[in-house]
CSV table of C-alpha atoms in Angstrom, one decimal:
chain,number,residue,atom,x,y,z
B,1,MET,CA,0.0,0.1,0.0
B,2,THR,CA,1.4,3.4,-1.0
B,3,GLY,CA,-1.5,5.5,0.1
B,4,LYS,CA,-0.9,8.4,2.5
B,5,VAL,CA,-2.8,10.9,4.4
B,6,TYR,CA,-1.5,14.6,4.9
B,7,LEU,CA,-3.1,16.6,7.9
B,8,VAL,CA,-2.7,20.1,6.3
B,9,GLY,CA,-3.2,23.3,8.1
B,10,SER,CA,-4.3,26.0,5.9
B,11,GLY,CA,-3.6,28.9,8.2
B,12,PRO,CA,-5.8,31.8,9.1
B,13,GLY,CA,-7.2,32.4,5.7
B,14,GLY,CA,-5.8,33.4,2.3
B,15,THR,CA,-3.1,31.9,0.1
B,16,GLY,CA,-0.6,34.3,1.4
B,17,LEU,CA,-0.3,32.6,4.8
B,18,LEU,CA,-0.5,29.2,3.2
B,19,THR,CA,2.8,27.3,3.8
B,20,GLN,CA,4.9,26.4,0.7
B,21,ARG,CA,4.8,22.7,1.9
B,22,ALA,CA,0.9,22.8,2.4
B,23,ALA,CA,0.5,24.3,-1.3
B,24,GLU,CA,2.8,21.5,-2.6
B,25,ILE,CA,0.9,18.7,-0.7
B,26,ILE,CA,-2.7,20.2,-1.9
B,27,ASP,CA,-1.4,20.3,-5.6
B,28,ALA,CA,-0.4,16.7,-5.4
B,29,ALA,CA,-3.6,15.4,-3.8
B,30,ASP,CA,-6.0,12.8,-5.2
B,31,VAL,CA,-8.7,13.3,-2.6
B,32,ILE,CA,-9.1,16.6,-0.4
B,33,PHE,CA,-11.4,16.4,2.7
B,34,TYR,CA,-12.2,20.2,3.4
B,35,ASP,CA,-14.5,22.5,5.4
B,36,GLN,CA,-15.3,26.2,5.0
B,37,LEU,CA,-12.7,27.4,7.4
B,38,PRO,CA,-9.7,27.6,5.0
B,39,GLY,CA,-11.7,30.4,3.2
B,40,GLU,CA,-13.0,30.8,-0.3
B,41,GLU,CA,-9.4,32.1,-1.6
B,42,ILE,CA,-8.0,28.8,-0.8
B,43,LEU,CA,-11.1,26.5,-1.6
B,44,SER,CA,-11.4,28.0,-4.9
B,45,ALA,CA,-7.9,27.1,-5.9
B,46,LEU,CA,-8.0,23.5,-5.1
B,47,PRO,CA,-6.8,21.5,-8.0
B,48,GLU,CA,-9.6,20.3,-10.3
B,49,LYS,CA,-8.2,16.7,-10.6
B,50,ALA,CA,-8.8,16.0,-6.9
B,51,GLU,CA,-11.9,14.4,-5.4
B,52,LYS,CA,-13.3,16.9,-2.9
B,53,ILE,CA,-15.3,15.7,0.0
B,54,ASP,CA,-17.2,18.4,2.0
B,55,CYS,CA,-16.7,18.0,5.8
B,56,GLY,CA,-18.0,21.4,6.8
B,57,LYS,CA,-20.3,22.4,9.7
B,58,PHE,CA,-23.1,24.9,9.1
B,59,GLY,CA,-25.1,26.3,12.1
B,60,GLY,CA,-24.5,23.3,14.2
B,61,ARG,CA,-25.2,20.9,11.5
B,62,HIS,CA,-22.4,18.5,10.4
B,63,THR,CA,-22.1,17.7,6.8
B,64,ARG,CA,-20.5,14.4,8.0
B,65,GLU,CA,-19.8,13.0,11.5
B,66,GLN,CA,-16.2,12.7,12.7
B,67,HIS,CA,-16.3,9.0,12.4
B,68,GLU,CA,-17.5,8.9,8.9
B,69,ILE,CA,-14.8,11.4,7.9
B,70,GLU,CA,-12.1,9.2,9.4
B,71,SER,CA,-13.7,6.0,7.9
B,72,LEU,CA,-13.6,7.6,4.4
B,73,MET,CA,-10.0,8.8,4.8
B,74,VAL,CA,-8.9,5.3,5.6
B,75,ASP,CA,-10.9,3.9,2.7
B,76,ARG,CA,-9.2,6.4,0.2
B,77,ALA,CA,-5.6,5.8,1.6
B,78,GLN,CA,-6.2,2.0,1.4
B,79,LYS,CA,-6.9,2.6,-2.3
B,80,ASP,CA,-3.3,4.0,-2.7
B,81,LEU,CA,-4.4,7.7,-3.0
B,82,VAL,CA,-2.8,10.6,-1.8
B,83,VAL,CA,-5.3,12.1,0.8
B,84,VAL,CA,-5.3,15.5,2.3
B,85,ARG,CA,-7.3,16.5,5.3
B,86,LEU,CA,-7.5,20.3,4.8
B,87,LYS,CA,-8.1,22.4,8.0
B,88,GLY,CA,-8.1,26.0,9.0
B,89,GLY,CA,-5.3,27.1,11.2
B,90,ASP,CA,-3.3,24.3,12.6
B,91,PRO,CA,-4.6,20.5,12.5
B,92,PHE,CA,-3.4,20.1,16.1
B,93,LEU,CA,-4.9,23.0,17.8
B,94,PHE,CA,-8.7,22.1,18.2
B,95,GLY,CA,-8.6,20.8,14.7
B,96,ARG,CA,-9.2,17.2,15.7
B,97,GLY,CA,-6.0,16.3,14.0
B,98,GLY,CA,-4.8,14.2,16.9
B,99,GLU,CA,-7.9,12.2,16.8
B,100,GLU,CA,-7.6,11.5,13.1
B,101,CYS,CA,-3.9,10.6,13.4
B,102,GLU,CA,-4.7,8.0,16.0
B,103,THR,CA,-7.3,6.4,13.8
B,104,LEU,CA,-5.1,6.3,10.6
B,105,ARG,CA,-2.2,4.8,12.5
B,106,ALA,CA,-4.2,2.4,14.0
B,107,ALA,CA,-5.3,1.4,10.5
B,108,GLY,CA,-1.6,1.2,9.4
B,109,ILE,CA,-1.9,4.3,7.2
B,110,ALA,CA,1.1,6.4,6.7
B,111,VAL,CA,0.4,10.1,8.0
B,112,GLU,CA,2.3,13.3,7.6
B,113,MET,CA,1.2,16.6,9.5
B,114,VAL,CA,1.8,19.9,7.9
B,115,PRO,CA,1.7,22.6,10.5
B,116,GLY,CA,-0.4,25.8,9.5
B,117,VAL,CA,-0.2,29.4,11.1
B,118,SER,CA,-2.8,29.4,14.0
B,119,SER,CA,-5.7,32.1,13.9
B,120,ALA,CA,-5.2,32.2,17.6
B,121,LEU,CA,-2.0,34.1,17.0
B,122,ALA,CA,-2.4,35.4,13.5
B,123,VAL,CA,-5.9,37.0,13.8
B,124,PRO,CA,-5.2,39.1,16.8
B,125,ALA,CA,-1.9,40.1,15.3
B,126,SER,CA,-3.7,41.2,12.2
B,127,VAL,CA,-5.4,44.0,14.2
B,128,GLY,CA,-2.5,45.0,16.3
B,129,ILE,CA,-3.1,42.8,19.3
B,130,PRO,CA,0.0,40.8,20.3
B,131,VAL,CA,-1.1,38.0,22.6
B,132,THR,CA,2.1,38.4,24.7
B,133,HIS,CA,3.8,41.9,25.5
B,134,ARG,CA,6.3,42.7,28.3
B,135,LYS,CA,4.0,45.3,29.6
B,136,TYR,CA,0.7,43.5,29.6
B,137,ALA,CA,1.1,39.7,29.4
B,138,SER,CA,3.9,37.0,29.8
B,139,GLN,CA,1.7,34.1,29.1
B,140,VAL,CA,-1.2,33.1,26.8
B,141,THR,CA,-3.8,30.5,27.4
B,142,ILE,CA,-5.7,29.1,24.2
B,143,LEU,CA,-9.1,27.3,24.8
B,144,THR,CA,-12.1,26.1,23.1
B,145,GLY,CA,-15.2,28.0,23.6
B,146,HIS,CA,-17.4,24.8,23.3
B,147,GLU,CA,-16.8,24.2,27.1
B,148,ASP,CA,-19.9,25.2,29.0
B,149,PRO,CA,-18.8,26.7,32.4
B,150,ALA,CA,-22.2,25.9,33.9
B,151,LYS,CA,-22.0,22.2,33.6
B,152,PRO,CA,-21.6,20.1,36.6
B,153,GLU,CA,-17.9,19.1,36.0
B,154,PRO,CA,-16.2,21.4,33.6
B,155,ALA,CA,-13.1,20.4,32.1
B,156,LEU,CA,-11.5,23.9,32.5
B,157,ASP,CA,-10.6,25.4,35.8
B,158,TRP,CA,-12.4,28.7,35.6
B,159,LYS,CA,-11.0,29.9,38.8
B,160,LEU,CA,-7.3,29.4,37.6
B,161,LEU,CA,-8.3,31.1,34.4
B,162,ALA,CA,-9.7,34.1,36.0
B,163,GLN,CA,-6.7,34.6,38.2
B,164,SER,CA,-4.3,34.4,35.4
B,165,ARG,CA,-2.5,37.7,34.6
B,166,GLY,CA,-2.0,36.5,31.0
B,167,THR,CA,-4.0,36.7,27.8
B,168,ILE,CA,-7.0,34.3,27.2
B,169,VAL,CA,-7.6,33.5,23.5
B,170,ILE,CA,-10.8,31.6,22.8
B,171,LEU,CA,-11.6,30.0,19.5
B,172,MET,CA,-15.3,28.7,18.8
B,173,GLY,CA,-16.6,30.7,21.5
B,174,VAL,CA,-19.2,33.1,20.0
B,175,SER,CA,-22.4,31.2,21.1
B,176,ASN,CA,-21.1,30.5,24.6
B,177,LEU,CA,-19.5,34.0,25.1
B,178,GLU,CA,-21.9,35.2,27.8
B,179,ASN,CA,-21.5,32.1,30.1
B,180,ILE,CA,-17.7,32.3,29.7
B,181,ALA,CA,-17.6,35.9,30.6
B,182,ARG,CA,-20.0,35.3,33.5
B,183,ALA,CA,-17.9,32.5,34.8
B,184,LEU,CA,-14.6,34.6,34.6
B,185,VAL,CA,-16.0,37.5,36.6
B,186,ALA,CA,-17.6,35.3,39.1
B,187,ASN,CA,-14.2,33.6,39.6
B,188,GLY,CA,-12.5,36.9,40.2
B,189,LYS,CA,-11.6,38.4,36.8
B,190,LYS,CA,-11.9,42.1,36.8
B,191,PRO,CA,-15.2,43.1,35.0
B,192,ASP,CA,-13.5,46.0,33.2
B,193,THR,CA,-10.9,43.5,31.6
B,194,PRO,CA,-10.8,44.6,28.0
B,195,VAL,CA,-12.1,42.0,25.4
B,196,ALA,CA,-11.9,42.1,21.5
B,197,ILE,CA,-14.0,39.8,19.2
B,198,ILE,CA,-12.5,39.6,15.8
B,199,GLU,CA,-14.8,38.1,13.3
B,200,ARG,CA,-14.0,36.5,9.9
B,201,GLY,CA,-10.1,36.7,10.6
B,202,LEU,CA,-8.1,37.9,7.5
B,203,ARG,CA,-11.1,38.2,5.1
B,204,LYS,CA,-11.9,41.7,3.8
B,205,ASP,CA,-15.2,41.7,5.6
B,206,ARG,CA,-13.4,41.5,9.0
B,207,ARG,CA,-15.2,43.1,12.0
B,208,VAL,CA,-13.8,44.0,15.4
B,209,THR,CA,-16.0,44.3,18.4
B,210,THR,CA,-14.6,45.5,21.7
B,211,GLY,CA,-15.8,46.1,25.3
B,212,PRO,CA,-15.3,45.2,29.0
B,213,LEU,CA,-15.6,41.6,30.1
B,214,SER,CA,-18.7,42.5,32.2
B,215,THR,CA,-21.0,43.4,29.2
B,216,ILE,CA,-19.1,41.9,26.3
B,217,GLY,CA,-21.9,39.2,26.0
B,218,ASP,CA,-24.6,42.1,25.5
B,219,LEU,CA,-22.4,44.0,23.3
B,220,ALA,CA,-21.9,40.9,21.0
B,221,ARG,CA,-25.4,40.1,20.8
B,222,GLN,CA,-26.4,43.7,20.1
B,223,ALA,CA,-23.7,43.7,17.1
B,224,GLY,CA,-24.9,40.5,15.8
B,225,VAL,CA,-21.5,38.9,16.2
B,226,LYS,CA,-21.4,35.6,14.4
B,227,PRO,CA,-18.6,32.9,13.9
B,228,PRO,CA,-16.0,32.4,13.0
B,229,ALA,CA,-14.4,34.6,15.4
B,230,VAL,CA,-11.4,34.8,17.7
B,231,ILE,CA,-11.9,36.1,21.2
B,232,VAL,CA,-9.0,37.9,23.0
B,233,ILE,CA,-9.4,38.6,26.7
B,234,GLY,CA,-6.8,40.8,28.5
B,235,ASP,CA,-4.9,43.9,28.8
B,236,VAL,CA,-3.2,43.4,25.5
B,237,VAL,CA,-6.4,44.4,23.9
B,238,ARG,CA,-5.6,48.1,24.9
B,239,LEU,CA,-3.1,48.1,22.1
B,240,TYR,CA,-5.8,47.8,19.5
B,241,ASP,CA,-6.4,50.9,17.6
B,242,PRO,CA,-9.1,50.8,14.8
B,243,ALA,CA,-7.4,53.8,13.1
B,244,GLN,CA,-4.3,52.0,12.6
B,245,PRO,CA,-3.7,49.9,9.3
B,246,ASP,CA,-3.7,46.0,9.4
B,247,LEU,CA,-0.5,44.4,10.3
B,248,ILE,CA,-1.3,41.4,7.9
B,249,PRO,CA,-2.8,42.0,4.7
B,250,ARG,CA,-6.2,40.5,4.3
B,251,GLY,CA,-7.4,38.1,1.7
B,252,ASP,CA,-10.5,37.1,0.1
B,253,ALA,CA,-13.8,38.9,0.9
């Protein structure tokens, strides 16, 4: 068997931040499993010769469940095909790349991981927010917003997070933002801690909503904030200046 699966990170959006290795692998692919996160600029440039399998999620509806995606990847690799699992950002940062790697290895499939520039770093940077800064934060915590702080045994230590002096970056957290903000304040985070919500990453229609932690949920609801978005909590948000030009050029609209 010569089939192989590549877990490819496409970065935060646009071909400009797609790595050279990722571009090479995509061009050589026989099959590409994709979702909407890489963005239209990258998706529209996928090679015509490749079979394309949609694995996207829309409004909570999964086009394909995770077990089905993994089963299909194993099937195509066992047919001696070059398979690409194309993801936004980096495959091993909340991209389920670790799970897929386990499944593929268990099936005896050769796997290679191609790292991508994470939106957790690049999206805040694009609007002038560094996630670390000697004056404001010497550590950064990246977490998934899918975690509900109100459930009986949350996987995250909200008290520890609230007491941290570093930056908190939340991915996939728009729908749960009010609960997250409430939990942080209840566990000791200052209510006036600045927050930035950066919608649509490096696209031309990007939008930034800012406000204090205590009211950011209300502000987001009033503004009609929608995913995908990166949420930054911490004093580094004070460096955001909407009058300044982008630090990273934006790509597709």
